[in-house]
CSV table of C-alpha atoms in Angstrom, one decimal:
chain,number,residue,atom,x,y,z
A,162,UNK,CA,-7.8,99.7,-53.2
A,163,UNK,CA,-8.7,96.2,-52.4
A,164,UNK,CA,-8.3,94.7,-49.6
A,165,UNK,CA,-6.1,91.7,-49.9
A,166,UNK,CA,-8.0,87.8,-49.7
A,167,UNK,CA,-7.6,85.8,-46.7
A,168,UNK,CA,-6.0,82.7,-47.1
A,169,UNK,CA,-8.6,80.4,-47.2
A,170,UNK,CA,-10.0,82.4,-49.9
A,171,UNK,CA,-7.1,82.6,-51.7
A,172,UNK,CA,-6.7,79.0,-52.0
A,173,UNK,CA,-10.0,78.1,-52.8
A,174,UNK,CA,-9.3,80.4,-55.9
A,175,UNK,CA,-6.1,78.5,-56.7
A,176,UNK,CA,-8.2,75.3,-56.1
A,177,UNK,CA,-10.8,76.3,-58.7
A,178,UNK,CA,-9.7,75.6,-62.2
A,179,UNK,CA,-7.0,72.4,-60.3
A,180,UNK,CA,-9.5,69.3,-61.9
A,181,UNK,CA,-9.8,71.2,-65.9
A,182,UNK,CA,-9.3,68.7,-68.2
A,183,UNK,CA,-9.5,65.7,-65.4
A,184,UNK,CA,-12.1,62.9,-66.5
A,185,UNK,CA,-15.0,63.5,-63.4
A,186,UNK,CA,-14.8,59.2,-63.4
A,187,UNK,CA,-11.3,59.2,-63.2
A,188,UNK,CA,-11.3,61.9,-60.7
A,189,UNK,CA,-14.0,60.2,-57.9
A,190,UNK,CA,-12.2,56.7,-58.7
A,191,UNK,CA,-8.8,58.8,-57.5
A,192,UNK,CA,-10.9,60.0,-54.6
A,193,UNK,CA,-12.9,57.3,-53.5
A,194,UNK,CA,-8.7,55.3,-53.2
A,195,UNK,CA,-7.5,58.1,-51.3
A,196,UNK,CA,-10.6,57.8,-49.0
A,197,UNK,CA,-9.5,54.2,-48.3
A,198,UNK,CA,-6.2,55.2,-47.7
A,199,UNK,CA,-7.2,58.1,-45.6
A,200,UNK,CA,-9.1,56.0,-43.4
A,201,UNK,CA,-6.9,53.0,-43.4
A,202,UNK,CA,-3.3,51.7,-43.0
A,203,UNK,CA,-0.6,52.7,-45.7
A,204,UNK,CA,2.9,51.0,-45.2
A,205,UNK,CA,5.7,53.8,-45.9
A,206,UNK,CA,6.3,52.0,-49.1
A,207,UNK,CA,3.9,52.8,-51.0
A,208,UNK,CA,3.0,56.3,-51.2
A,209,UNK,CA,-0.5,57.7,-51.2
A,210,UNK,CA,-0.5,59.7,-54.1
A,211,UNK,CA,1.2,58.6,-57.5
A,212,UNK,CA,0.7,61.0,-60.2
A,213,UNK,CA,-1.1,64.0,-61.1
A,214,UNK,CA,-5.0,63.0,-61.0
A,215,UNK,CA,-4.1,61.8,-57.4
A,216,UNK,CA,-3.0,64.8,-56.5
A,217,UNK,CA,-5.7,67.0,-58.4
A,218,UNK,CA,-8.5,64.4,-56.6
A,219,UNK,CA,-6.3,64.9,-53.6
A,220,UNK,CA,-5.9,69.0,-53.4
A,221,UNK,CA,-9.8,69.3,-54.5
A,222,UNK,CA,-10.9,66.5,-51.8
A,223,UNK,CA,-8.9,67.0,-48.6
A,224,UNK,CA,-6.8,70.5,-48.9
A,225,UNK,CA,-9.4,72.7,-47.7
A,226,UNK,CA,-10.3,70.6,-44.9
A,227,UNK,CA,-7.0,69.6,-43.8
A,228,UNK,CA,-6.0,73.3,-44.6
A,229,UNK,CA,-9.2,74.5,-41.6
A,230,UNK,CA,-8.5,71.9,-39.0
A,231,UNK,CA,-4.4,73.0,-39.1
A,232,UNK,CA,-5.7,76.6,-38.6
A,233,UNK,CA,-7.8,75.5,-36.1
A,234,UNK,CA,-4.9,73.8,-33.9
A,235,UNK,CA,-2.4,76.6,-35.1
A,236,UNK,CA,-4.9,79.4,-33.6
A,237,UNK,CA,-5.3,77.4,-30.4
A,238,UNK,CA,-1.9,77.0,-30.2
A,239,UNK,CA,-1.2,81.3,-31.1
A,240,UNK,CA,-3.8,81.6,-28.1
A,241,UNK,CA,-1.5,79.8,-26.1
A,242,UNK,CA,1.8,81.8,-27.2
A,243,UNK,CA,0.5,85.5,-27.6
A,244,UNK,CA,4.3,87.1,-27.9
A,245,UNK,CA,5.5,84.3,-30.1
A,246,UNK,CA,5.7,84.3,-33.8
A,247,UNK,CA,7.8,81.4,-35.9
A,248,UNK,CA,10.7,82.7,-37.6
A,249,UNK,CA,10.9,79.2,-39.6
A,250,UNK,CA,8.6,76.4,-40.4
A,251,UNK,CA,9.2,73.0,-41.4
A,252,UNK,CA,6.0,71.0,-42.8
A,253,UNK,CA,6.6,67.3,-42.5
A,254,UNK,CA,5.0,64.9,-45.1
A,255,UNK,CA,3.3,68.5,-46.2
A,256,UNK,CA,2.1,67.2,-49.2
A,257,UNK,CA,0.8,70.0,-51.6
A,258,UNK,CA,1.1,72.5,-48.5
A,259,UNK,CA,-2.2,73.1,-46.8
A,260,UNK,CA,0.1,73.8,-43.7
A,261,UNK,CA,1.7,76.1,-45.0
A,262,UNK,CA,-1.0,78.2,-46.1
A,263,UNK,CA,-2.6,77.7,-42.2
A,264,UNK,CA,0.5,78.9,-41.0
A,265,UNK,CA,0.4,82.1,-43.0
A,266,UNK,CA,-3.5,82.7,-42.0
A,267,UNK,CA,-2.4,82.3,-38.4
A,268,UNK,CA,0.9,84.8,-38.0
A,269,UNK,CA,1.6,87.8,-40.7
A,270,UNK,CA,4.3,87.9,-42.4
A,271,UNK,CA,7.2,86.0,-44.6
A,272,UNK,CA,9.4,83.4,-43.2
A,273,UNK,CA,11.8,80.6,-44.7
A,274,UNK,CA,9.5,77.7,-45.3
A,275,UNK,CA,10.4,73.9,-46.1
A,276,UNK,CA,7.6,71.3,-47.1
A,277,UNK,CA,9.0,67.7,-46.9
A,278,UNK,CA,7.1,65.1,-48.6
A,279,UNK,CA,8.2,62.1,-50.8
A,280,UNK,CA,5.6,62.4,-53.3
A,281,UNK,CA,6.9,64.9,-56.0
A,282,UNK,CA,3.9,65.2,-58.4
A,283,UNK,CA,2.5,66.6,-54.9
A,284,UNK,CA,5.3,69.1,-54.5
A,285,UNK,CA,5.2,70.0,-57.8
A,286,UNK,CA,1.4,70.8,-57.7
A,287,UNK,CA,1.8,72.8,-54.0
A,288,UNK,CA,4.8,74.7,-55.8
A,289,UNK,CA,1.7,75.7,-58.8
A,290,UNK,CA,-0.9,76.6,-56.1
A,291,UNK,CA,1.1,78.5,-53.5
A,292,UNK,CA,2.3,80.7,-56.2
A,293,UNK,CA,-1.4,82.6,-55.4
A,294,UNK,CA,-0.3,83.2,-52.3
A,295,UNK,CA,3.0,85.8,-51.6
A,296,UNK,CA,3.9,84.5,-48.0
A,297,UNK,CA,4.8,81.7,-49.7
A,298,UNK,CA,6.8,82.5,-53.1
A,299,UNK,CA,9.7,81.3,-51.6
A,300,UNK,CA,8.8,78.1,-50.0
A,301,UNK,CA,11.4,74.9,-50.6
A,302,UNK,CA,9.6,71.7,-51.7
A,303,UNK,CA,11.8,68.8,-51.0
A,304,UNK,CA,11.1,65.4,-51.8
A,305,UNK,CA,12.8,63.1,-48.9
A,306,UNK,CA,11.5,59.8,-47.5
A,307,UNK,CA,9.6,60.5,-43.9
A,308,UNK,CA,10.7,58.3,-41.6
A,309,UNK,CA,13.7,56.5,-39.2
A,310,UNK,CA,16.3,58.2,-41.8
A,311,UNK,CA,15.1,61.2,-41.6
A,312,UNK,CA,17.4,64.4,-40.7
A,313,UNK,CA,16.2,67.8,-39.8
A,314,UNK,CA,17.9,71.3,-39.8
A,315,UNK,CA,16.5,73.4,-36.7
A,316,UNK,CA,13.4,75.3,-37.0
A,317,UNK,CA,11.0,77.6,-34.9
A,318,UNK,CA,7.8,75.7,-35.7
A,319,UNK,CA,7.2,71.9,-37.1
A,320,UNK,CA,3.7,71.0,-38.2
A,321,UNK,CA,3.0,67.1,-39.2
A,322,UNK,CA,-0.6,67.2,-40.7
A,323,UNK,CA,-2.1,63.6,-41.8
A,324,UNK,CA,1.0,62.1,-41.6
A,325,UNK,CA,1.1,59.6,-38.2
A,326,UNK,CA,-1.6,57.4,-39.7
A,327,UNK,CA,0.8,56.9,-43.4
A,328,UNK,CA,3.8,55.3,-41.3
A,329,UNK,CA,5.0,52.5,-39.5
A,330,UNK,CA,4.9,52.6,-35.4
A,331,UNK,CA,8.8,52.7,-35.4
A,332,UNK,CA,8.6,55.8,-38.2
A,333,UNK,CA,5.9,57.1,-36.2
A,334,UNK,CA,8.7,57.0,-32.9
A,335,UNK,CA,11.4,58.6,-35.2
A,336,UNK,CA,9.7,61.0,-37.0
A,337,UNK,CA,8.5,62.6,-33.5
A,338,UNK,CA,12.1,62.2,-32.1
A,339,UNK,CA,13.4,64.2,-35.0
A,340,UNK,CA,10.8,67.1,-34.9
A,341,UNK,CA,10.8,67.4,-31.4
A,342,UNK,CA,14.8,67.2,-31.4
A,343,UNK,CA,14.6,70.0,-34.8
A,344,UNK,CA,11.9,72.5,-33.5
A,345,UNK,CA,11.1,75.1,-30.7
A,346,UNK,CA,7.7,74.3,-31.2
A,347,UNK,CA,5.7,71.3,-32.6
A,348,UNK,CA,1.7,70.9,-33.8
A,349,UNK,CA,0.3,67.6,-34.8
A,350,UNK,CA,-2.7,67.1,-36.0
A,351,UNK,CA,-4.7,63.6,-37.2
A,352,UNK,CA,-8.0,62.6,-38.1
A,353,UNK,CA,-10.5,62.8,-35.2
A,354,UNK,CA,-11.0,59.4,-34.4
A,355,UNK,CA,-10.2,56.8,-31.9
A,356,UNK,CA,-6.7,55.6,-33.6
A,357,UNK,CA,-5.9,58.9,-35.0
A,358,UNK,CA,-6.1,60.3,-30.9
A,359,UNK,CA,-4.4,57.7,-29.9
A,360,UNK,CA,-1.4,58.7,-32.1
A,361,UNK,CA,-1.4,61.5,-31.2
A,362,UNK,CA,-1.5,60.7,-27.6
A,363,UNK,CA,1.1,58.8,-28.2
A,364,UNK,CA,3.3,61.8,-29.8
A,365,UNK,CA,2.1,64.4,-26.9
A,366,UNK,CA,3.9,61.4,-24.6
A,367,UNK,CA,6.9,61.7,-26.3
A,368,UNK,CA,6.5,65.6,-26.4
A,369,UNK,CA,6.4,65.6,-23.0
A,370,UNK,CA,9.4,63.7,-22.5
A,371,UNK,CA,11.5,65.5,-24.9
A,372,UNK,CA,10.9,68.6,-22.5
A,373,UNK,CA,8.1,70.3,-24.3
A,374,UNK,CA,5.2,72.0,-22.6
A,375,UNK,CA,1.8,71.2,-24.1
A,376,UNK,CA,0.1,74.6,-25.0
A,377,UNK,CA,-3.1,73.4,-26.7
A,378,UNK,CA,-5.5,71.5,-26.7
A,379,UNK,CA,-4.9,70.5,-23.1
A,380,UNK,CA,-4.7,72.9,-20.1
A,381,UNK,CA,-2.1,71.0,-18.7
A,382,UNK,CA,1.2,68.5,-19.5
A,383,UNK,CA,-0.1,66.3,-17.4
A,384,UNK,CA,-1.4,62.9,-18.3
A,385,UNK,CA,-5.0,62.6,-20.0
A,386,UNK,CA,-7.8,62.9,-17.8
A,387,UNK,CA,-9.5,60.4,-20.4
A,388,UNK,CA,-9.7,56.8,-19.6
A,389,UNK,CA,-8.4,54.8,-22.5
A,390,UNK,CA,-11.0,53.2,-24.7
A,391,UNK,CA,-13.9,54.9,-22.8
A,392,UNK,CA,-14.5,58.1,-25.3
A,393,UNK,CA,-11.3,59.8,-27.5
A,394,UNK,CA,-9.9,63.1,-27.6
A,395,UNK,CA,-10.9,65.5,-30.8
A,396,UNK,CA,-12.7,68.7,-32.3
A,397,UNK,CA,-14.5,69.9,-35.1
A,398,UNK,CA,-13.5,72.6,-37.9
A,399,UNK,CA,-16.1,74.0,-40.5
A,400,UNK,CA,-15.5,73.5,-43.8
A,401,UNK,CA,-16.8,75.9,-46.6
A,402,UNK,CA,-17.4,73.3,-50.3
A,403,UNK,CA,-16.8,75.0,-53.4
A,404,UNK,CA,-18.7,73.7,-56.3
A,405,UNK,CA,-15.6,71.8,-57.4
A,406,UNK,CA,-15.2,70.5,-53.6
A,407,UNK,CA,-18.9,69.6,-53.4
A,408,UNK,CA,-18.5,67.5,-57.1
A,409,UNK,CA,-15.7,65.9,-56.3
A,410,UNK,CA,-17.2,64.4,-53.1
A,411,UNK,CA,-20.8,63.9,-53.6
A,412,UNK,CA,-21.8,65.7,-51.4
A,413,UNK,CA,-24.5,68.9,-51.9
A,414,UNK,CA,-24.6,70.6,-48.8
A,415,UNK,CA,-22.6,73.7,-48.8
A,416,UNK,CA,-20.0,73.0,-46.1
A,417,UNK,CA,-18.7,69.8,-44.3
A,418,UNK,CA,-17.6,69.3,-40.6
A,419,UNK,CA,-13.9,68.0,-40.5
A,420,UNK,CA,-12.8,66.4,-37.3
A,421,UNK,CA,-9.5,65.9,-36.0
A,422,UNK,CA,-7.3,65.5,-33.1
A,423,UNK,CA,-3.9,67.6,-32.1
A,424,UNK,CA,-1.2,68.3,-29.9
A,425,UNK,CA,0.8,71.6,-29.5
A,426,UNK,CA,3.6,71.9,-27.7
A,427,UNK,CA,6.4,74.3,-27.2
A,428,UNK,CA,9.9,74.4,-25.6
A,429,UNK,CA,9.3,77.9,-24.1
A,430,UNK,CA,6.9,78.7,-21.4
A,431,UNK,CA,3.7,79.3,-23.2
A,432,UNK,CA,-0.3,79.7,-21.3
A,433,UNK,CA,-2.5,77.2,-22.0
A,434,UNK,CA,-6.2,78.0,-22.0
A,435,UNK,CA,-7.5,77.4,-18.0
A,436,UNK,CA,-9.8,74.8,-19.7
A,437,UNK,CA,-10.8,73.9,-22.9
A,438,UNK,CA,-14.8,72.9,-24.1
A,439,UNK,CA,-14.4,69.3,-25.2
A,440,UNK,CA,-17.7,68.4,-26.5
A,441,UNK,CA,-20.4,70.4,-28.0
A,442,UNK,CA,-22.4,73.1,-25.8
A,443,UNK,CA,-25.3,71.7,-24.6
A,444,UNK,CA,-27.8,75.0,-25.0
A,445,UNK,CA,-31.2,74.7,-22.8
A,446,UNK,CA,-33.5,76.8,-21.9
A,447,UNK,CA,-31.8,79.3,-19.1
A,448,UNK,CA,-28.6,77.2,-19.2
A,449,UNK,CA,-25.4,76.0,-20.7
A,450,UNK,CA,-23.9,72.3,-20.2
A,451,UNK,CA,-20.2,73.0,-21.0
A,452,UNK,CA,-17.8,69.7,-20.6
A,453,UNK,CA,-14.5,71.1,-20.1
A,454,UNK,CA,-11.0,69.2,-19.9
A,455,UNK,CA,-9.2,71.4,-16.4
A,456,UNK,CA,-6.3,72.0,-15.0
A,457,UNK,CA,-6.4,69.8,-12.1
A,458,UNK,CA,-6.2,67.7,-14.9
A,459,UNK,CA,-10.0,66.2,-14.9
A,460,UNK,CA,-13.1,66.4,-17.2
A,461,UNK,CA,-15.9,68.0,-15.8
A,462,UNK,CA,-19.6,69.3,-16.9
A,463,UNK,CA,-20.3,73.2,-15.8
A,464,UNK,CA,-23.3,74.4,-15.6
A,465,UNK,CA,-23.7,78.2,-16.9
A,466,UNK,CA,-27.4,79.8,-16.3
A,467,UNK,CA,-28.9,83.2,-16.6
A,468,UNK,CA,-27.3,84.2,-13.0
A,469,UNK,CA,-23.9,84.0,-14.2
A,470,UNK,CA,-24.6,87.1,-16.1
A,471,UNK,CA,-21.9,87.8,-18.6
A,472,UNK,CA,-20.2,84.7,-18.7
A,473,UNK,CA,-23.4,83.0,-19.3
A,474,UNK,CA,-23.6,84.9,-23.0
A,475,UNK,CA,-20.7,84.0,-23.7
A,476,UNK,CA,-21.4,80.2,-22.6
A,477,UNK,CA,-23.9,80.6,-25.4
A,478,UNK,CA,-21.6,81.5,-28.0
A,479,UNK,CA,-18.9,79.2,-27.2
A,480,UNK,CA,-18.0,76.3,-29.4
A,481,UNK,CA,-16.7,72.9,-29.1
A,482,UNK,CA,-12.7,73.2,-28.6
A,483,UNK,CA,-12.6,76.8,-27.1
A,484,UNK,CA,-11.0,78.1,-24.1
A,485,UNK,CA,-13.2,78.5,-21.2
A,486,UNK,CA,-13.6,81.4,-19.9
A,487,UNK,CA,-12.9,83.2,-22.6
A,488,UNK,CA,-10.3,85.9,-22.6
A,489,UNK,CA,-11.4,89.7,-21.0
């Protein structure tokens, strides 16, 4: 028998044949909008994707990276929780689902799943891909307006993926609010830059207040070590381009570096990592610069040499957004 494709495979699969029949101009002018969206400021009242071509420019162009960087903060966050598995998820402004489909390459199994969005030619297409993938044949795909209105039925787990940066600073407050009020468990993840940190800074804050514990990145619930416009929270995820992926952008290497920025936080006691590598290991000749986000909570630079034995191979395959020291 075959062995049964991972996720990520699986989707790239379902994302194959999305653009057939899509003009390749009409398709990069739908991307190169969403970029400008992606990177700028969309009032709630006008959603980002309006018909089919968005959404095919859309799954092609963002899914599979949104889809890594949500595994990458979902696996952080599993690290973090060990004996914990959701028994429900709720994706908020889930769009065609790449949560979803994180959520089922994180923890086996089936479990009821909702994706809220507002934008139904994007539910409709996330219903048309996940039916590739059995842990999610029965997912619900609402359409319902994200923000200040917005009601939510309790949950184990809440993700909100690329969502923060689409709403208004009082949606932003009530959107939190509600998940954090719904769920056992909340991830959050946003672009990787300055403003998309800061949002979610701002979230972890109300996290915190809510009662939660932060599991991942940080190694603590206390405030961040980092001093506010002097450098920004965030990590990398690689991405693997398709053909498809790698027409639709441009682009002609085979893979593409997403960054982002998250919080995970839990309303059960969970472990957080005893620090976590916040930049990019620094590899030199008989050494490893490691700067690590701690406990205490600070941000400081370790030094890992030959002497350290064990721990110094495995300084040398560690990667930017790890726990340090690894697990025995």
């Amino acid at each position: 028998m075959n062995a049964p494709a991972l996720p990520a495979e699986t989707l790239r699969t379902a994302l194959a044949g999305l653009l057939d029949g899509l003009p390749p101009r009409q398709a990069s002018r739908a991307v190169e909008r969403l970029i400008a969206s992606y990177r700028g400021a969309t009032p709630t009242d006008a959603p980002i994707l309006r018909d089919r071509a968005d959404v095919a420019a859309y799954a092609a162009y963002r899914m599979p990276a949104t889809f890594e960087a949500v595994r990458s903060a979902l696996e952080a966050f599993a690290d973090a929780v060990p004996e914990w598995a959701p028994g429900g998820h709720l994706d908020l402004g889930g769009g065609t689902g790449a949560a979803a489909w994180a959520v089922t390459a994180t923890w086996d199994g089936e479990r009821p799943v909702t994706v809220l969005d507002w934008a139904e030619p994007a539910l409709a297409l996330g219903r048309e891909i996940a039916a590739a993938n059995p842990a999610l044949r029965n997912v619900q795909w609402q359409r319902s307006r994200i923000g200040a209105a917005l009601t939510l039925e309790s949950t184990d787990l809440v993700t909100v993926s690329y969502v923060l940066n689409e709403l208004t600073a009082p949606d932003r407050t009530a959107l939190v609010d509600a998940a954090a009020a719904a769920a056992r468990a909340v991830v959050i993840v946003e672009p990787g830059t300055p403003d998309g940190y800061a949002r979610v800074l701002e979230a972890r804050d109300r996290l915190i207040a809510a009662g939660f514990h932060i599991a991942a990145p940080c190694p603590h619930s206390a405030a961040c070590p980092i001093v506010p416009g002097t450098d920004w929270c965030h990590f990398s995820a690689r991405v693997s381009r398709s053909s498809l992926h790698r027409q639709v952008k441009g682009g002609s290497l085979p893979y593409e570096d997403e960054k982002f920025s998250y919080v995970a936080a839990a309303r059960f006691p969970v472990e957080p990592a005893p620090a976590r590598v916040v930049r990019k290991p620094q590899i030199r000749k008989g050494q490893v610069l490691l700067d690590l986000c701690e406990t205490e909570p600070s941000l400081n630079r370790a030094t890992v040499t030959k002497r350290h034995g064990d721990l110094y191979k495995a300084a040398r395959d560690a990667d930017w957004g790890d726990a340090w020291p690894p697990a025995p």
